[in-house]
Amino acid sequence: MLADRNHYIFKVSSVANKHQIKKAVQDHYGVAVDRVTIVNIPRKARRVGRSQGFKAGYKKAMVKLEKGEKIEIMPR
């Protein structure tokens, strides 16, 4: 799993940049972030009958935490 390697994936706003994402994760979860990698997922064409539309694209961020840091997703 990615959590075992200190990597967490978040779906983020399409206008957010790496600095904003890093600050938001540090403020919200109280952890030290080592690196942020961003991937833009493109929109996909969808067809219903003869009409064609698009499924919206989105941006996802892969956040790597400093060694020894961990985000508790489900409190124990």
mmCIF file of N, CA and C in Angstrom:
data_model
loop_
_atom_site.group_PDB
_atom_site.id
_atom_site.type_symbol
_atom_site.label_atom_id
_atom_site.label_comp_id
_atom_site.label_asym_id
_atom_site.label_seq_id
_atom_site.Cartn_x
_atom_site.Cartn_y
_atom_site.Cartn_z
ATOM 1 N N MET A 1 0.822 -1.183 0.000
ATOM 2 C CA MET A 1 0.000 0.000 0.000
ATOM 3 C C MET A 1 0.865 1.245 0.000
ATOM 4 N N LEU A 2 0.313 2.322 -0.516
ATOM 5 C CA LEU A 2 1.066 3.568 -0.549
ATOM 6 C C LEU A 2 1.274 4.152 0.840
ATOM 7 N N ALA A 3 0.323 3.948 1.745
ATOM 8 C CA ALA A 3 0.452 4.490 3.095
ATOM 9 C C ALA A 3 1.641 3.868 3.824
ATOM 10 N N ASP A 4 1.992 2.642 3.484
ATOM 11 C CA ASP A 4 3.153 2.002 4.103
ATOM 12 C C ASP A 4 4.451 2.676 3.681
ATOM 13 N N ARG A 5 4.436 3.334 2.522
ATOM 14 C CA ARG A 5 5.631 4.030 2.028
ATOM 15 C C ARG A 5 5.538 5.540 2.232
ATOM 16 N N ASN A 6 4.639 5.976 3.120
ATOM 17 C CA ASN A 6 4.428 7.395 3.434
ATOM 18 C C ASN A 6 3.932 8.207 2.249
ATOM 19 N N HIS A 7 3.181 7.605 1.329
ATOM 20 C CA HIS A 7 2.575 8.314 0.210
ATOM 21 C C HIS A 7 1.060 8.310 0.393
ATOM 22 N N TYR A 8 0.456 9.467 0.184
ATOM 23 C CA TYR A 8 -0.994 9.608 0.269
ATOM 24 C C TYR A 8 -1.465 10.364 -0.959
ATOM 25 N N ILE A 9 -2.621 9.976 -1.509
ATOM 26 C CA ILE A 9 -3.144 10.600 -2.719
ATOM 27 C C ILE A 9 -4.426 11.345 -2.376
ATOM 28 N N PHE A 10 -4.507 12.600 -2.849
ATOM 29 C CA PHE A 10 -5.660 13.453 -2.615
ATOM 30 C C PHE A 10 -6.172 13.990 -3.939
ATOM 31 N N LYS A 11 -7.485 14.093 -4.075
ATOM 32 C CA LYS A 11 -8.090 14.786 -5.212
ATOM 33 C C LYS A 11 -8.194 16.248 -4.801
ATOM 34 N N VAL A 12 -7.589 17.151 -5.590
ATOM 35 C CA VAL A 12 -7.484 18.552 -5.192
ATOM 36 C C VAL A 12 -8.134 19.460 -6.228
ATOM 37 N N SER A 13 -8.251 20.715 -5.886
ATOM 38 C CA SER A 13 -8.806 21.719 -6.793
ATOM 39 C C SER A 13 -7.922 21.850 -8.025
ATOM 40 N N SER A 14 -8.539 22.135 -9.156
ATOM 41 C CA SER A 14 -7.773 22.225 -10.402
ATOM 42 C C SER A 14 -6.896 23.468 -10.458
ATOM 43 N N VAL A 15 -7.086 24.424 -9.564
ATOM 44 C CA VAL A 15 -6.264 25.637 -9.563
ATOM 45 C C VAL A 15 -5.219 25.625 -8.450
ATOM 46 N N ALA A 16 -5.183 24.565 -7.640
ATOM 47 C CA ALA A 16 -4.217 24.476 -6.541
ATOM 48 C C ALA A 16 -2.831 24.147 -7.078
ATOM 49 N N ASN A 17 -1.804 24.729 -6.433
ATOM 50 C CA ASN A 17 -0.434 24.405 -6.820
ATOM 51 C C ASN A 17 0.248 23.626 -5.691
ATOM 52 N N LYS A 18 1.500 23.232 -5.913
ATOM 53 C CA LYS A 18 2.202 22.375 -4.955
ATOM 54 C C LYS A 18 2.367 23.042 -3.592
ATOM 55 N N HIS A 19 2.656 24.338 -3.594
ATOM 56 C CA HIS A 19 2.866 25.042 -2.328
ATOM 57 C C HIS A 19 1.577 25.104 -1.508
ATOM 58 N N GLN A 20 0.456 25.360 -2.174
ATOM 59 C CA GLN A 20 -0.830 25.416 -1.477
ATOM 60 C C GLN A 20 -1.219 24.050 -0.928
ATOM 61 N N ILE A 21 -0.976 23.001 -1.701
ATOM 62 C CA ILE A 21 -1.317 21.645 -1.259
ATOM 63 C C ILE A 21 -0.461 21.245 -0.064
ATOM 64 N N LYS A 22 0.824 21.539 -0.126
ATOM 65 C CA LYS A 22 1.735 21.203 0.975
ATOM 66 C C LYS A 22 1.302 21.904 2.259
ATOM 67 N N LYS A 23 0.994 23.195 2.163
ATOM 68 C CA LYS A 23 0.573 23.954 3.339
ATOM 69 C C LYS A 23 -0.750 23.431 3.888
ATOM 70 N N ALA A 24 -1.689 23.092 3.002
ATOM 71 C CA ALA A 24 -2.992 22.595 3.448
ATOM 72 C C ALA A 24 -2.865 21.264 4.181
ATOM 73 N N VAL A 25 -2.035 20.354 3.668
ATOM 74 C CA VAL A 25 -1.853 19.048 4.321
ATOM 75 C C VAL A 25 -1.167 19.226 5.668
ATOM 76 N N GLN A 26 -0.156 20.094 5.723
ATOM 77 C CA GLN A 26 0.540 20.322 6.987
ATOM 78 C C GLN A 26 -0.388 20.939 8.028
ATOM 79 N N ASP A 27 -1.218 21.901 7.617
ATOM 80 C CA ASP A 27 -2.126 22.552 8.564
ATOM 81 C C ASP A 27 -3.254 21.620 9.003
ATOM 82 N N HIS A 28 -3.814 20.864 8.073
ATOM 83 C CA HIS A 28 -4.983 20.031 8.386
ATOM 84 C C HIS A 28 -4.620 18.789 9.192
ATOM 85 N N TYR A 29 -3.539 18.111 8.821
ATOM 86 C CA TYR A 29 -3.179 16.848 9.469
ATOM 87 C C TYR A 29 -2.043 16.988 10.485
ATOM 88 N N GLY A 30 -1.331 18.119 10.500
ATOM 89 C CA GLY A 30 -0.251 18.318 11.462
ATOM 90 C C GLY A 30 0.943 17.420 11.226
ATOM 91 N N VAL A 31 1.304 17.187 9.959
ATOM 92 C CA VAL A 31 2.443 16.346 9.614
ATOM 93 C C VAL A 31 3.425 17.150 8.764
ATOM 94 N N ALA A 32 4.662 16.662 8.675
ATOM 95 C CA ALA A 32 5.682 17.299 7.845
ATOM 96 C C ALA A 32 5.677 16.652 6.468
ATOM 97 N N VAL A 33 5.525 17.461 5.425
ATOM 98 C CA VAL A 33 5.460 16.972 4.050
ATOM 99 C C VAL A 33 6.840 17.078 3.419
ATOM 100 N N ASP A 34 7.289 15.992 2.791
ATOM 101 C CA ASP A 34 8.581 15.968 2.112
ATOM 102 C C ASP A 34 8.460 16.435 0.667
ATOM 103 N N ARG A 35 7.466 15.915 -0.064
ATOM 104 C CA ARG A 35 7.361 16.202 -1.494
ATOM 105 C C ARG A 35 5.906 16.120 -1.932
ATOM 106 N N VAL A 36 5.553 16.928 -2.940
ATOM 107 C CA VAL A 36 4.215 16.899 -3.536
ATOM 108 C C VAL A 36 4.377 16.727 -5.038
ATOM 109 N N THR A 37 3.704 15.736 -5.603
ATOM 110 C CA THR A 37 3.694 15.503 -7.046
ATOM 111 C C THR A 37 2.257 15.644 -7.524
ATOM 112 N N ILE A 38 2.077 16.365 -8.646
ATOM 113 C CA ILE A 38 0.736 16.642 -9.156
ATOM 114 C C ILE A 38 0.547 15.975 -10.508
ATOM 115 N N VAL A 39 -0.648 15.400 -10.718
ATOM 116 C CA VAL A 39 -1.013 14.792 -11.998
ATOM 117 C C VAL A 39 -2.363 15.357 -12.411
ATOM 118 N N ASN A 40 -2.449 15.879 -13.638
ATOM 119 C CA ASN A 40 -3.721 16.334 -14.187
ATOM 120 C C ASN A 40 -4.343 15.187 -14.966
ATOM 121 N N ILE A 41 -5.511 14.746 -14.545
ATOM 122 C CA ILE A 41 -6.229 13.678 -15.231
ATOM 123 C C ILE A 41 -7.133 14.343 -16.273
ATOM 124 N N PRO A 42 -6.975 14.013 -17.559
ATOM 125 C CA PRO A 42 -7.758 14.693 -18.597
ATOM 126 C C PRO A 42 -9.223 14.264 -18.589
ATOM 127 N N ARG A 43 -10.056 15.099 -19.216
ATOM 128 C CA ARG A 43 -11.470 14.752 -19.338
ATOM 129 C C ARG A 43 -11.627 13.590 -20.309
ATOM 130 N N LYS A 44 -12.735 12.842 -20.167
ATOM 131 C CA LYS A 44 -12.958 11.675 -21.017
ATOM 132 C C LYS A 44 -14.291 11.829 -21.738
ATOM 133 N N ALA A 45 -14.314 11.440 -23.000
ATOM 134 C CA ALA A 45 -15.538 11.518 -23.792
ATOM 135 C C ALA A 45 -16.505 10.424 -23.361
ATOM 136 N N ARG A 46 -17.764 10.782 -23.215
ATOM 137 C CA ARG A 46 -18.821 9.842 -22.865
ATOM 138 C C ARG A 46 -19.957 10.026 -23.861
ATOM 139 N N ARG A 47 -20.581 8.928 -24.232
ATOM 140 C CA ARG A 47 -21.662 8.987 -25.210
ATOM 141 C C ARG A 47 -22.914 8.351 -24.609
ATOM 142 N N VAL A 48 -24.050 9.042 -24.800
ATOM 143 C CA VAL A 48 -25.355 8.516 -24.414
ATOM 144 C C VAL A 48 -26.239 8.646 -25.646
ATOM 145 N N GLY A 49 -26.515 7.537 -26.299
ATOM 146 C CA GLY A 49 -27.268 7.589 -27.551
ATOM 147 C C GLY A 49 -26.448 8.286 -28.621
ATOM 148 N N ARG A 50 -27.041 9.306 -29.236
ATOM 149 C CA ARG A 50 -26.320 10.039 -30.273
ATOM 150 C C ARG A 50 -25.605 11.274 -29.745
ATOM 151 N N SER A 51 -25.874 11.643 -28.521
ATOM 152 C CA SER A 51 -25.234 12.846 -27.982
ATOM 153 C C SER A 51 -23.950 12.468 -27.250
ATOM 154 N N GLN A 52 -22.951 13.295 -27.447
ATOM 155 C CA GLN A 52 -21.661 13.054 -26.812
ATOM 156 C C GLN A 52 -21.388 14.170 -25.819
ATOM 157 N N GLY A 53 -20.882 13.796 -24.680
ATOM 158 C CA GLY A 53 -20.498 14.757 -23.660
ATOM 159 C C GLY A 53 -19.143 14.369 -23.106
ATOM 160 N N PHE A 54 -18.761 15.012 -22.032
ATOM 161 C CA PHE A 54 -17.468 14.734 -21.434
ATOM 162 C C PHE A 54 -17.608 14.556 -19.933
ATOM 163 N N LYS A 55 -16.843 13.608 -19.413
ATOM 164 C CA LYS A 55 -16.706 13.437 -17.975
ATOM 165 C C LYS A 55 -15.571 14.364 -17.561
ATOM 166 N N ALA A 56 -15.806 15.175 -16.570
ATOM 167 C CA ALA A 56 -14.836 16.199 -16.192
ATOM 168 C C ALA A 56 -13.507 15.586 -15.767
ATOM 169 N N GLY A 57 -12.438 16.262 -16.093
ATOM 170 C CA GLY A 57 -11.117 15.867 -15.622
ATOM 171 C C GLY A 57 -10.899 16.421 -14.220
ATOM 172 N N TYR A 58 -9.798 16.055 -13.605
ATOM 173 C CA TYR A 58 -9.503 16.542 -12.261
ATOM 174 C C TYR A 58 -7.998 16.514 -12.037
ATOM 175 N N LYS A 59 -7.585 17.034 -10.903
ATOM 176 C CA LYS A 59 -6.177 17.061 -10.529
ATOM 177 C C LYS A 59 -6.013 16.234 -9.264
ATOM 178 N N LYS A 60 -4.985 15.396 -9.235
ATOM 179 C CA LYS A 60 -4.708 14.663 -8.009
ATOM 180 C C LYS A 60 -3.271 14.919 -7.591
ATOM 181 N N ALA A 61 -3.066 14.900 -6.284
ATOM 182 C CA ALA A 61 -1.756 15.186 -5.719
ATOM 183 C C ALA A 61 -1.289 13.985 -4.914
ATOM 184 N N MET A 62 -0.050 13.561 -5.159
ATOM 185 C CA MET A 62 0.559 12.500 -4.371
ATOM 186 C C MET A 62 1.516 13.172 -3.390
ATOM 187 N N VAL A 63 1.241 13.015 -2.114
ATOM 188 C CA VAL A 63 1.996 13.685 -1.062
ATOM 189 C C VAL A 63 2.853 12.656 -0.351
ATOM 190 N N LYS A 64 4.165 12.931 -0.296
ATOM 191 C CA LYS A 64 5.086 12.057 0.443
ATOM 192 C C LYS A 64 5.437 12.755 1.746
ATOM 193 N N LEU A 65 5.268 12.037 2.856
ATOM 194 C CA LEU A 65 5.556 12.594 4.169
ATOM 195 C C LEU A 65 6.995 12.313 4.565
ATOM 196 N N GLU A 66 7.484 13.100 5.511
ATOM 197 C CA GLU A 66 8.821 12.878 6.057
ATOM 198 C C GLU A 66 8.856 11.516 6.753
ATOM 199 N N LYS A 67 10.052 10.978 6.905
ATOM 200 C CA LYS A 67 10.209 9.672 7.543
ATOM 201 C C LYS A 67 9.703 9.735 8.982
ATOM 202 N N GLY A 68 8.905 8.759 9.351
ATOM 203 C CA GLY A 68 8.352 8.694 10.694
ATOM 204 C C GLY A 68 6.995 9.360 10.843
ATOM 205 N N GLU A 69 6.554 10.106 9.848
ATOM 206 C CA GLU A 69 5.249 10.769 9.895
ATOM 207 C C GLU A 69 4.165 9.828 9.375
ATOM 208 N N LYS A 70 2.934 10.027 9.832
ATOM 209 C CA LYS A 70 1.829 9.170 9.424
ATOM 210 C C LYS A 70 0.523 9.936 9.570
ATOM 211 N N ILE A 71 -0.408 9.712 8.643
ATOM 212 C CA ILE A 71 -1.739 10.303 8.729
ATOM 213 C C ILE A 71 -2.698 9.221 9.196
ATOM 214 N N GLU A 72 -3.405 9.498 10.284
ATOM 215 C CA GLU A 72 -4.403 8.558 10.794
ATOM 216 C C GLU A 72 -5.702 8.783 10.032
ATOM 217 N N ILE A 73 -6.040 7.868 9.126
ATOM 218 C CA ILE A 73 -7.266 7.993 8.349
ATOM 219 C C ILE A 73 -8.454 7.508 9.169
ATOM 220 N N MET A 74 -8.318 6.380 9.794
ATOM 221 C CA MET A 74 -9.362 5.839 10.663
ATOM 222 C C MET A 74 -8.808 5.817 12.084
ATOM 223 N N PRO A 75 -9.312 6.672 12.976
ATOM 224 C CA PRO A 75 -8.796 6.670 14.352
ATOM 225 C C PRO A 75 -9.040 5.330 15.026
ATOM 226 N N ARG A 76 -8.100 4.937 15.818
ATOM 227 C CA ARG A 76 -8.184 3.627 16.482
ATOM 228 C C ARG A 76 -8.866 3.710 17.804
#
